[in-house]
XYZ file of C-alpha atoms in Angstrom:
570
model
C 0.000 0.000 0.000
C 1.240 3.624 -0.825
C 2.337 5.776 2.224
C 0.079 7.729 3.785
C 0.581 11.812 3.346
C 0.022 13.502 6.914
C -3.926 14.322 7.808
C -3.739 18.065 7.190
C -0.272 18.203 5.560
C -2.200 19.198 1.964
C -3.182 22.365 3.887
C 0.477 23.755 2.707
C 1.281 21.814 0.184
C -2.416 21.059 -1.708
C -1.662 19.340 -4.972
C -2.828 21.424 -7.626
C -4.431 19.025 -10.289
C -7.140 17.848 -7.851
C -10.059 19.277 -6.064
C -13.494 18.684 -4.448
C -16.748 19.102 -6.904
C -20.090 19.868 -4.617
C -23.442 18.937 -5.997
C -25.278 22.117 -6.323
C -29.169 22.210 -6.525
C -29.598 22.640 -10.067
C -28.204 19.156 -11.081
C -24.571 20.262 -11.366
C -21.153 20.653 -9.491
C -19.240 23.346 -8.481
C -15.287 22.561 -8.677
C -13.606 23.764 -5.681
C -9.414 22.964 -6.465
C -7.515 21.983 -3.101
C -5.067 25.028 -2.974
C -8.460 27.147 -3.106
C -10.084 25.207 -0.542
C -6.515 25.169 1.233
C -6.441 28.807 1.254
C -9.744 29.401 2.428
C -9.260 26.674 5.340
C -6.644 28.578 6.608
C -8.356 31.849 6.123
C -10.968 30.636 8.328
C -8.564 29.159 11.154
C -6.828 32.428 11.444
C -10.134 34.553 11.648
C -11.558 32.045 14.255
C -8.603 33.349 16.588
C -9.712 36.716 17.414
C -12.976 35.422 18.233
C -10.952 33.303 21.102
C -10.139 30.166 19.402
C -7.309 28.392 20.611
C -5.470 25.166 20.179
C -7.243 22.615 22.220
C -10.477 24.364 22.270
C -13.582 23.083 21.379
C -15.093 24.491 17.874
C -18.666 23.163 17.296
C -20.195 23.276 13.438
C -23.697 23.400 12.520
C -23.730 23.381 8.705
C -24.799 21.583 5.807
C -21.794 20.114 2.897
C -20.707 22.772 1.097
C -17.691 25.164 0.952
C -18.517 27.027 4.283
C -18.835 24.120 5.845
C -15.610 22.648 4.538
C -13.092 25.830 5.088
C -14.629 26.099 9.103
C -13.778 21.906 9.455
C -10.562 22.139 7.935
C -9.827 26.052 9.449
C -10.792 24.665 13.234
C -8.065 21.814 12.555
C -5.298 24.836 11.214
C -6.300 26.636 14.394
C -5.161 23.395 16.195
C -8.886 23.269 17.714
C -10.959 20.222 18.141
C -13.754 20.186 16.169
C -17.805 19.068 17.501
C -19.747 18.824 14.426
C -23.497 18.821 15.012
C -26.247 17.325 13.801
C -28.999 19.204 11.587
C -32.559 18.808 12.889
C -34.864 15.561 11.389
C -37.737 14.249 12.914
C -37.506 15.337 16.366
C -39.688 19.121 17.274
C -37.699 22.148 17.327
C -37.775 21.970 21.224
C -36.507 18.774 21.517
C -33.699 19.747 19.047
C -32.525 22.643 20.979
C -33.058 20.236 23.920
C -30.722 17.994 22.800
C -27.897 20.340 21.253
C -28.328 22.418 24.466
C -26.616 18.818 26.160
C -23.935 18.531 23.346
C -22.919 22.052 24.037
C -22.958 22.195 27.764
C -20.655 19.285 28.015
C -17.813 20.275 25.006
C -17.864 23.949 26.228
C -16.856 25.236 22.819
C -14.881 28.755 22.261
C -16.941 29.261 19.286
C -20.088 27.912 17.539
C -20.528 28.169 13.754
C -23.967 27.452 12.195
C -25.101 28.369 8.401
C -28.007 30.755 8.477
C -30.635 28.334 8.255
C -29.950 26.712 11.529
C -29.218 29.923 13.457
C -32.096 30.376 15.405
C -31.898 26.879 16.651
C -28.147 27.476 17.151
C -28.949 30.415 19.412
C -31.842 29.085 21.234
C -29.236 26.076 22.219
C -26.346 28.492 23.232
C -29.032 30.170 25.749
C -30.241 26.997 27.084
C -26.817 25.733 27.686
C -25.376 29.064 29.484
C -23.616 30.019 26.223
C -22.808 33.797 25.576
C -23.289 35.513 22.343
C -24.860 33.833 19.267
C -23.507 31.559 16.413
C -21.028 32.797 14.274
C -21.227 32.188 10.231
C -18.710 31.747 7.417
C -18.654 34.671 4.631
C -16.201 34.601 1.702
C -14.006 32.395 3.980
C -14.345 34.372 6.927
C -16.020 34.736 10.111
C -19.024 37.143 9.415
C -17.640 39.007 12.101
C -14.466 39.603 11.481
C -13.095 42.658 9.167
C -12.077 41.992 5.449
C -8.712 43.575 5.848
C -6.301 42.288 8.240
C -3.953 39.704 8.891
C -5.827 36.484 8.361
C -5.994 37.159 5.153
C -2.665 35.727 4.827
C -3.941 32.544 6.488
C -2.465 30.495 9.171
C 0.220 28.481 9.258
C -1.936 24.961 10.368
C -0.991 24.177 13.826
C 1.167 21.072 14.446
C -0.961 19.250 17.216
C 0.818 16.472 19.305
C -0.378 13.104 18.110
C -2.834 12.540 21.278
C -4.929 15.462 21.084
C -8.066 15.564 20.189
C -8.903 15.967 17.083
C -12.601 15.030 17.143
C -15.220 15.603 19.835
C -17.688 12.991 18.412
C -21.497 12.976 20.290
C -23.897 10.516 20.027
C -27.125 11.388 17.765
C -29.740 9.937 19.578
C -30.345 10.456 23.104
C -31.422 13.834 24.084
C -30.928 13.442 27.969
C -27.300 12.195 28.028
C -25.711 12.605 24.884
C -22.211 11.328 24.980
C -19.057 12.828 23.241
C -15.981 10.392 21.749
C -12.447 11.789 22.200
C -10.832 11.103 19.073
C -6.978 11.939 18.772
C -5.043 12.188 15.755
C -3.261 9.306 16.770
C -6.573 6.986 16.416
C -7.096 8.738 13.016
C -4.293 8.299 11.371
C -4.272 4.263 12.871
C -7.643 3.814 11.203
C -6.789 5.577 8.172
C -4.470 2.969 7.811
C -7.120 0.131 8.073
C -9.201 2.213 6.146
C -7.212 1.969 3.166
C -6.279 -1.291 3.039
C -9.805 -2.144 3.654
C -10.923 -0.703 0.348
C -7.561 -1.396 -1.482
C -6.707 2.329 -1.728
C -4.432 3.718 -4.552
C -3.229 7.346 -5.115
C -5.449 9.021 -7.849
C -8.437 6.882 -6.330
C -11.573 9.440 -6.201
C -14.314 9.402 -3.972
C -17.551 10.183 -3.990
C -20.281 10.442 -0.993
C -23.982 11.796 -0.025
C -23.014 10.910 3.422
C -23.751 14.354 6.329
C -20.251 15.769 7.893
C -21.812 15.551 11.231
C -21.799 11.184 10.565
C -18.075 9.375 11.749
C -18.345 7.628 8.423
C -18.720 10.776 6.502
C -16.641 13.107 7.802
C -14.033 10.781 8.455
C -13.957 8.108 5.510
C -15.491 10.026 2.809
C -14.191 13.565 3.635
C -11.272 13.760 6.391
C -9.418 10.878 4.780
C -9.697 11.458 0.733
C -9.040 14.820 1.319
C -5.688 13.712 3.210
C -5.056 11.420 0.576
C -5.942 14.735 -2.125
C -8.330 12.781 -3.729
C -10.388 14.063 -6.394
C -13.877 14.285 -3.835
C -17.853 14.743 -5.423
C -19.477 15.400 -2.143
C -23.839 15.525 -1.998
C -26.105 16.303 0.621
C -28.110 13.414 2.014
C -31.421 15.364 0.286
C -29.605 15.331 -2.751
C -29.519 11.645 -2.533
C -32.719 10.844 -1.627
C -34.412 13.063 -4.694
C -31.989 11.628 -7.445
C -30.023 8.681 -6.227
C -28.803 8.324 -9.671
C -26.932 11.128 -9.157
C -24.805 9.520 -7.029
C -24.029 6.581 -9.154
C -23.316 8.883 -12.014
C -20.220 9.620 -10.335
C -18.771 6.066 -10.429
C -18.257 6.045 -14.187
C -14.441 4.968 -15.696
C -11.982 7.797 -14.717
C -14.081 9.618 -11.571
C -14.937 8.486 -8.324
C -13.617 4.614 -7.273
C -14.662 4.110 -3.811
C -17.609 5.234 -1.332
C -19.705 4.230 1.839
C -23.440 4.199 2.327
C -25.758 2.414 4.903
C -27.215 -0.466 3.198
C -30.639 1.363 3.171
C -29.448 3.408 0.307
C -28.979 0.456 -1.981
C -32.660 -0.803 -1.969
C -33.727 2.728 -2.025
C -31.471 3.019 -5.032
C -33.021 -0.060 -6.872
C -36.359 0.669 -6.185
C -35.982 4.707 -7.179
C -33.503 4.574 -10.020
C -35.401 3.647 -13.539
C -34.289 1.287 -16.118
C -33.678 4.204 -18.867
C -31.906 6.494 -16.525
C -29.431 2.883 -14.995
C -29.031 2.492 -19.088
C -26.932 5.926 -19.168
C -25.215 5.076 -16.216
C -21.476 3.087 -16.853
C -20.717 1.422 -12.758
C -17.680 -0.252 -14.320
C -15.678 1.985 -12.624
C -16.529 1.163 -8.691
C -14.164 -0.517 -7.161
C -15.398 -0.318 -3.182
C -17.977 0.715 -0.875
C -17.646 0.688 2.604
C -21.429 -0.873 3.429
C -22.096 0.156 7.481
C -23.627 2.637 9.866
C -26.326 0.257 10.219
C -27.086 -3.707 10.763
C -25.699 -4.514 7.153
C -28.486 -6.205 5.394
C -27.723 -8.594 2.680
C -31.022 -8.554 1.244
C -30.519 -5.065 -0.055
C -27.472 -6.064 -1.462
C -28.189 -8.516 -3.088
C -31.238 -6.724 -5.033
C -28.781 -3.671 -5.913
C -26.273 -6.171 -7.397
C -28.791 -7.540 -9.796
C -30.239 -3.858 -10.202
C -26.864 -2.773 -11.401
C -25.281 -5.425 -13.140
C -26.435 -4.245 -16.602
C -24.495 -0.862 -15.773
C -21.255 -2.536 -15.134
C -21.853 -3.050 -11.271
C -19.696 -5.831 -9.471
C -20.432 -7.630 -6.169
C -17.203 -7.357 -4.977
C -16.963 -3.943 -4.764
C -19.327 -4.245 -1.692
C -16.973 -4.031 1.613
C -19.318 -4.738 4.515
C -17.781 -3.216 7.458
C -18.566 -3.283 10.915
C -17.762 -0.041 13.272
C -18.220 2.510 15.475
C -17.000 6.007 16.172
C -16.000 4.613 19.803
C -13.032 2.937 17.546
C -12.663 6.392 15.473
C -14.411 4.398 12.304
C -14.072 1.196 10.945
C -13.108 -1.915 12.943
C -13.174 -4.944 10.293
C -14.467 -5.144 6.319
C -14.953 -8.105 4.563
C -13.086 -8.590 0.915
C -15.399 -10.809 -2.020
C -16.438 -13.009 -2.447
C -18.598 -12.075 0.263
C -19.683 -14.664 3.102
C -23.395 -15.451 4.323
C -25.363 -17.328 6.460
C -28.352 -18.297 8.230
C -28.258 -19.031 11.930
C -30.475 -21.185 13.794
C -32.590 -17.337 15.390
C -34.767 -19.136 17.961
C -31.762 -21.111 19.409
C -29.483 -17.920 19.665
C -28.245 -17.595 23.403
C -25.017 -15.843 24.541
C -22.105 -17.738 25.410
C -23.400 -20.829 23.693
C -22.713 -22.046 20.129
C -24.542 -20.707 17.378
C -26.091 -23.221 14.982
C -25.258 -22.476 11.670
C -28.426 -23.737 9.456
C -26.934 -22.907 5.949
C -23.773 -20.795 4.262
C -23.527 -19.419 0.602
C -21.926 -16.990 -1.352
C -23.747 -13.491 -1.805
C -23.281 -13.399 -5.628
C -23.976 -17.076 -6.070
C -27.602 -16.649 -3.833
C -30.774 -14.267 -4.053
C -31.194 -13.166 -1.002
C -34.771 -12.523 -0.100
C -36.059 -9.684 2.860
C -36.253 -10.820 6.094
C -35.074 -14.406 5.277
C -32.648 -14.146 8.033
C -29.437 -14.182 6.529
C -26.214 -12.633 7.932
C -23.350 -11.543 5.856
C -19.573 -11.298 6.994
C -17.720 -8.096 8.337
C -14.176 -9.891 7.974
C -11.494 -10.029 10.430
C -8.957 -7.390 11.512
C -5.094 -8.355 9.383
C -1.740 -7.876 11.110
C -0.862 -4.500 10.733
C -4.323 -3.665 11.156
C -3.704 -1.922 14.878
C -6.823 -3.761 15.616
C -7.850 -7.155 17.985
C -11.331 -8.478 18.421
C -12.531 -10.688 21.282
C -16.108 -12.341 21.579
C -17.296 -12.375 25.758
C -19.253 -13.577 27.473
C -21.875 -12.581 30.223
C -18.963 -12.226 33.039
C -16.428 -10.831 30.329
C -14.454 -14.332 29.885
C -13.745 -14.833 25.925
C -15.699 -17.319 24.437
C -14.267 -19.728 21.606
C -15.427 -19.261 17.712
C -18.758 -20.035 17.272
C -20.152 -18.981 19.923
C -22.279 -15.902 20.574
C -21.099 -12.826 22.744
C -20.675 -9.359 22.889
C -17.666 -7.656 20.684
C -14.594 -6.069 22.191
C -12.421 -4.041 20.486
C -8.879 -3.630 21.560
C -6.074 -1.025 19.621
C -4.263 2.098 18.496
C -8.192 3.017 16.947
C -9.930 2.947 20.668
C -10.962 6.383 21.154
C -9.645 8.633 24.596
C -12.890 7.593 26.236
C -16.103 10.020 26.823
C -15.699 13.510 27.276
C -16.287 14.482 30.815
C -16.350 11.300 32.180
C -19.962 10.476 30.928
C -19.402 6.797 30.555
C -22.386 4.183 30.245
C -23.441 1.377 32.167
C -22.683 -2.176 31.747
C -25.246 -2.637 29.323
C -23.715 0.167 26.866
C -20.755 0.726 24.995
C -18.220 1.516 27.610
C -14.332 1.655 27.809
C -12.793 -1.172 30.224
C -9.093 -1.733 31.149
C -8.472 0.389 27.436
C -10.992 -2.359 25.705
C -13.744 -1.319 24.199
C -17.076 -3.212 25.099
C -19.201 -2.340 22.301
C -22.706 -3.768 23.519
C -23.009 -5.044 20.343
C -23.762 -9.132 20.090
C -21.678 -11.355 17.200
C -19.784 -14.833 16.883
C -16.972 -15.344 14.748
C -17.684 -18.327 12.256
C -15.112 -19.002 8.954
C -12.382 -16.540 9.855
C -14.721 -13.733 9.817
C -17.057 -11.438 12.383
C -20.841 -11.915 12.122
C -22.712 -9.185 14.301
C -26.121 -9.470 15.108
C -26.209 -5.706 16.825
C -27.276 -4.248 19.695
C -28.167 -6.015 23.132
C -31.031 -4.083 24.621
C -30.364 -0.374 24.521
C -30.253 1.255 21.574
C -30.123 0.286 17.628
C -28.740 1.851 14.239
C -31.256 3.615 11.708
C -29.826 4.492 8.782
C -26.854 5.858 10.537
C -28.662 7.241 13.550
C -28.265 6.132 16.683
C -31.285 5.662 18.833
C -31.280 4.918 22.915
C -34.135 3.082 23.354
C -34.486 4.951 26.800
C -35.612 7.992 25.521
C -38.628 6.262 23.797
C -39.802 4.881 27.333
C -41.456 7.910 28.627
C -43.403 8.257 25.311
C -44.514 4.882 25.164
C -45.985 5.133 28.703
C -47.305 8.417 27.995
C -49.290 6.564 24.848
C -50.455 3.692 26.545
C -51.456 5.808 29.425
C -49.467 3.704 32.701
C -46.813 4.851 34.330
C -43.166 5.345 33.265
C -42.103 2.231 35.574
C -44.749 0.171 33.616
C -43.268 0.028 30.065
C -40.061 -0.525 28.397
C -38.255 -0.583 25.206
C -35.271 -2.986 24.250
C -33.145 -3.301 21.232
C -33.310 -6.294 19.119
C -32.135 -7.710 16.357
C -34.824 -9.511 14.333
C -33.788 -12.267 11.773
C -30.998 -9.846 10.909
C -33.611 -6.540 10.994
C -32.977 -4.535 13.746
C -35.837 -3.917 15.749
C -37.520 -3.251 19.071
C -39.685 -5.021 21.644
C -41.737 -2.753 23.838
C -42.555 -4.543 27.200
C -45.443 -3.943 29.091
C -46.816 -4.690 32.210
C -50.361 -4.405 31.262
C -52.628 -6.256 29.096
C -53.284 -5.480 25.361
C -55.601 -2.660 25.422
C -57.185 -0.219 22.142
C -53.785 1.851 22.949
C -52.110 -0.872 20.503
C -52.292 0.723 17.264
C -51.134 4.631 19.256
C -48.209 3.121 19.819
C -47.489 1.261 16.896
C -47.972 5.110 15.035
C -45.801 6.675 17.623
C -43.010 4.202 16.754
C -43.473 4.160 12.942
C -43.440 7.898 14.051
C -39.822 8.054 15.706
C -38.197 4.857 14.010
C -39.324 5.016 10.969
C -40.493 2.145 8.408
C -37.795 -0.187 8.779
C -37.722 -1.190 12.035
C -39.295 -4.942 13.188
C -41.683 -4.195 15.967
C -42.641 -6.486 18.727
C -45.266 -6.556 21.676
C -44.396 -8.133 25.061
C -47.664 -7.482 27.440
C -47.893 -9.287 31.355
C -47.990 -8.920 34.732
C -46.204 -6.865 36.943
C -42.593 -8.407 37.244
C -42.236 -8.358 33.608
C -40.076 -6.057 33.310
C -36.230 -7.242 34.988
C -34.462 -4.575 37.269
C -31.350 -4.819 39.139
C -31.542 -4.314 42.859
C -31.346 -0.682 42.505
C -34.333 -0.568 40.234
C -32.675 -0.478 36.984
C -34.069 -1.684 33.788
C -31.713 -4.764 33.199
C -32.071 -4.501 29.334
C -29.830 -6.848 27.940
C -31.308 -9.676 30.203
C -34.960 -9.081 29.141
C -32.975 -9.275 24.879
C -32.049 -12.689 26.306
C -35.260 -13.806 27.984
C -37.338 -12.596 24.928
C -34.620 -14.649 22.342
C -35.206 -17.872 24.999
C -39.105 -17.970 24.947
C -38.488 -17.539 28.656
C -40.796 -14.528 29.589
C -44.523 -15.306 31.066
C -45.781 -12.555 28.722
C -48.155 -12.298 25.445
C -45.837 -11.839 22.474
C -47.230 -9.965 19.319
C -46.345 -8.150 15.886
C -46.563 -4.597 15.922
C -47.580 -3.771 11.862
C-alpha cells in the first residue's frame, strides 16, 4: 500500500491538479481545487482566533456540505482546535432539538459555535439553554461574518502542528437527548484507522471518492471527507437530500476515470433499486466502482443482493461491496470483509449468549438471491496484522468465548478512542471503555475466519446511521399507553438480521395498541421490526437498585423464557 501523506499536511502543500466538486441544486457541481479550498481553510482558522479560538479548544459546526462548511472543518483543525460537528434537525420538534444540542454544548464547552443561516435560530436558542454567551457565528467569503475583510488572516495560518494525542474530534452521540455522549478522538486513532481504512478498500493514489453521506456522521466526515481529502483525492461530495431526490446522481459519479470508492448504509442500496429507472441505470457506466464501505447500520444482505442484480447491466460488481462493521467509539471502521462475500443463516430461535450458534446454511452473496427478512447474515471480515486492531467475543462475566459462539464484541487497539468527554461513561449494558478495551454492547460470533454481528443487546439500535437509545422512547410509550413510566419498556433487538424493538409492558393489550405502533413508525421510521411483550407486573427485569436490566430481558425474549403475550406490531 502507498504511504500515507500527513492528515492536514495538503493544507500547505495542496496538490494542484485535484479538487473537491459539490453537488449544487440545479443538477450540477461546483469545482472547488484543493489550494483554493486550502487557502480558504486557513483563512478561516486564522479569523476564528480573534474570536478566542485556541489550540485545544472546542469548535462546534452546525452546517450543511458545502464550501462554508468545509473551510470552518478544515480552518478549526489549522487553528489546532478540536472540532464538535453537530447534527442538523430531522424528525424530532424544534424543542426537543434545541433540547438535545443544548446537552452537546454544555458538556464540550466550545470557544466558538458556527452554524449556516438556516440553523441559526436553533443554534442560538441552544447556546441560551446551555449558558452560552453571544450567538452563532457564520462563514462569509471564507471568513467569520464578524471579522473585518482587511487584516492579517488574510494571509492565512500556518496549520498548527498538534501532538499526536490530542483531540482531534469531539464525536457525540445522535440519539439520546438526555445524556448525549461525546468520543475523544486523537489524531493518533485517526491516522491508525486511516491505515485500516485503506487497506480495507484497497486504496491507490489518484483513487476518487464520492459520498452523499452528512459531515456531522463518523463515516462521513471521516472516511469520505477527512481521509480522501488527506489522501488529495479528487472528492464529489452531496447532501443526504440530494440523494434521496436523485439517487442516480450519485451513481453517475462512479463512471471509468471519476470516483472509485464510497460508503453508504445499506438502506441506500434498496432505495437506489427501487428509485432509479431502467432508462436512466441504461446511461449510467458502474464499471468503474471498485469499493464501498457498506455500514452505519445492521448490514443487510437482502438489499445487497437486489442492488447487485439492479446494477449489473451498468457494469456493477459484487465485490466492490466491503461490509464493514464499526463505530466512532473505535474512530471508524473496525473490520471489512473482501469478495467473495460470506453469508449465512443461523439457527434465530436457538441464539443464546455464550453458547454455540447453529449455523443452518452458508452461501456466497453473488452465487444466492437473497430474499427480505429471510434471516441471513453476511460477513464483516477479520482485523489483518498490521491492522492496529484485535477483536474478542465475551461472554456474560467478560471471559472470551471460543469461535462459534455468541457474545458481545470487544475491540482492543491504536483506533480505541480517549474515552467520553467528561467522564460520561455508560453502564454495563452500553458501549463503555474497560481496562483500554472497548465493550461495544453489540452481540456477534466469529464463524469461517470472519465477524458476524447481530447488533445491539437491549439499549439502543442503528437507523440508517442514527443512533437511537431506546431509553428515551420509554417515557413516550408510557405516555401513549397511558401507565406509568415504571410500567413500560423498550429494548433493542435484532430480528432475523432486521434490527428492531420489543416494547414490554406490564399491562394487558388494550385499544392503545395501534397509538403506539404510530408513535413508533413515528420516531423509528419504516424499517424497524416491531414487537409486543404485554404481562404482569414483574415483567419487566431490574437490578436491585431498580434499573431496567435490558440486555437480560434481549435474552429472555430470544429464549421464549418470559410469562408474557408476544405480538407483531404492523
Amino acid at each position: 500500500m502507498p504511504e500515507l501523506p500527513p492528515l492536514t499536511g495538503w493544507l500547505t502543500d495542496p496538490h494542484p491538479g485535484r479538487g473537491v466538486r459539490l453537488a449544487d441544486d440545479a443538477g450540477g457541481w461546483t469545482y472547488v481545487p484543493y489550494p483554493e479550498l486550502a487557502a480558504a481553510a486557513r483563512r478561516t482558522g486564522a479569523s476564528m482566533r480573534p474570536a478566542g479560538v485556541r489550540p485545544g479548544d472546542v469548535v462546534c459546526l452546525l452546517m450543511p456540505t458545502g464550501l462554508p462548511a468545509l473551510a470552518a472543518l478544515f480552518g478549526a483543525w489549522a487553528a489546532g482546535a478540536t472540532v464538535s460537528p453537530l447534527p442538523p434537525p430531522s424528525f424530532q420538534s424544534d424543542d426537543a432539538y434545541v433540547e438535545h444540542i443544548a446537552a452537546v454544548l454544555e458538556q464540550a464547552a466550545p470557544a466558538l459555535v458556527v452554524a449556516s443561516a438556516e440553523f441559526d435560530a436553533l443554534a442560538a436558542r441552544a447556546m441560551t439553554r446551555a449558558g452560552l454567551p453571544g450567538r452563532p457565528h457564520r462563514i462569509t467569503a471564507g471568513l467569520l461574518e464578524e471579522t473585518a475583510p482587511e487584516g492579517p488572516w488574510n494571509e492565512g495560518v500556518l496549520p498548527v502542528a498538534p501532538p499526536p494525542d490530542a483531540i482531534a474530534l469531539l464525536q457525540f452521540t445522535s440519539g439520546s437527548t438526555g445524556r448525549p455522549r461525546g468520543v475523544r478522538v486523537s489524531w493518533r486513532n485517526l491516522a491508525a484507522n486511516r491505515t485500516l481504512q485503506s487497506r480495507l478498500i484497497g486504496w491507490r493514489d489518484g483513487d476518487g471518492f464520492a459520498s452523499w453521506l452528512p459531515l456531522h456522521h463518523d463515516m462521513g466526515l471521516i472516511g469520505c471527507c477527512l481521509f480522501p481529502a488527506a489522501s488529495q483525492s479528487d472528492l464529489w461530495l452531496m447532501r443526504p437530500e440530494q440523494f434521496i431526490r436523485d439517487p442516480a446522481r450519485w451513481l453517475a459519479c462512479f463512471a471509468p476515470g471519476r470516483a472509485a470508492h464510497s460508503a453508504a448504509p445499506s438502506f441506500a442500496f434498496a432505495y437506489a433499486a427501487r428509485r432509479v429507472r431502467q432508462q436512466r441505470l441504461a446511461e449510467l457506466d458502474l464499471s468503474g466502482w471498485r469499493s464501498v464501505c457498506v455500514g452505519a447500520e445492521a448490514v443487510d444482505p437482502a438489499a445487497l443482493s437486489a442492488f447487485a442484480r439492479f446494477a449489473a447491466p451498468a457494469g456493477f460488481s459484487p465485490d466492490a461491496y466491503v461490509p464493514s462493521y464499526g463505530l466512532a467509539e473505535n474512530t471508524l471502521a473496525v473490520s471489512g470483509a473482501a469478495a467473495p462475500l460470506l453469508i449465512l443463516r443461523p439457527d434465530w430461535a436457538a441464539l443464546r449468549v455464550g453458547r454455540q450458534v447453529t449455523v443452518e446454511e452458508t452461501a456466497r452473496l453473488d452465487e444466492r438471491v437473497v430474499a427480505p427478512g429471510s434471516g441471513w447474515l453476511v460477513g464483516h471480515g477479520f482485523p489483518q496484522d498490521g491492522d492496529g486492531v484485535t477483536v474478542r467475543i465475551l461472554d456474560e462475566d467478560g471471559a472470551p468465548v471460543p469461535p462459534g459462539r455468541l457474545g458481545e464484541i470487544a475491540v482492543a487497539g491504536t483506533s480505541v478512542a480517549a474515552g467520553y468527554h467528561a467522564g460520561r461513561g455508560g453502564g454495563p449494558d452500553s458501549t463503555r471503555f474497560v481496562d483500554g478495551e472497548l465493550r461495544t454492547a453489540d452481540a456477534g460470533f466469529l464463524h469461517g475466519g470472519q465477524l458476524f454481528v447481530l447488533g445491539r443487546m437491549g439499549d439502543s439500535l442503528k437507523l440508517r446511521g442514527r443512533s437511537v437509545y431506546v431509553d428515551d422512547l420509554d417515557a413516550k410509550v408510557a405516555a401513549v399507553i397511558g401507565l406509568d413510566r415504571d410500567r413500560a419498556a423498550v429494548v433493542a433487538l435484532n430480528d432475523r438480521g432486521r434490527a428492531g424493538v420489543a416494547v414490554f409492558v406490564e399491562a394487558a393489550p388494550g385499544p392503545w395498541r395501534a397509538a403506539l405502533g404510530d408513535l413508533l413508525r413515528a420516531e423509528l421510521g419504516p424499517e424497524p421490526a416491531l414487537t409486543l411483550v404485554t404481562g404482569r407486573r414483574g415483567l419487566l427485569k431490574r437490578t436491585t437498585s431498580g434499573k431496567l436490566r435490558r440486555r437480560h430481558m434481549w435474552q429472555l425474549l430470544q429464549e421464549g423464557g418470559l410469562s408474557g403475550a408476544v405480538s407483531r406490531i404492523p
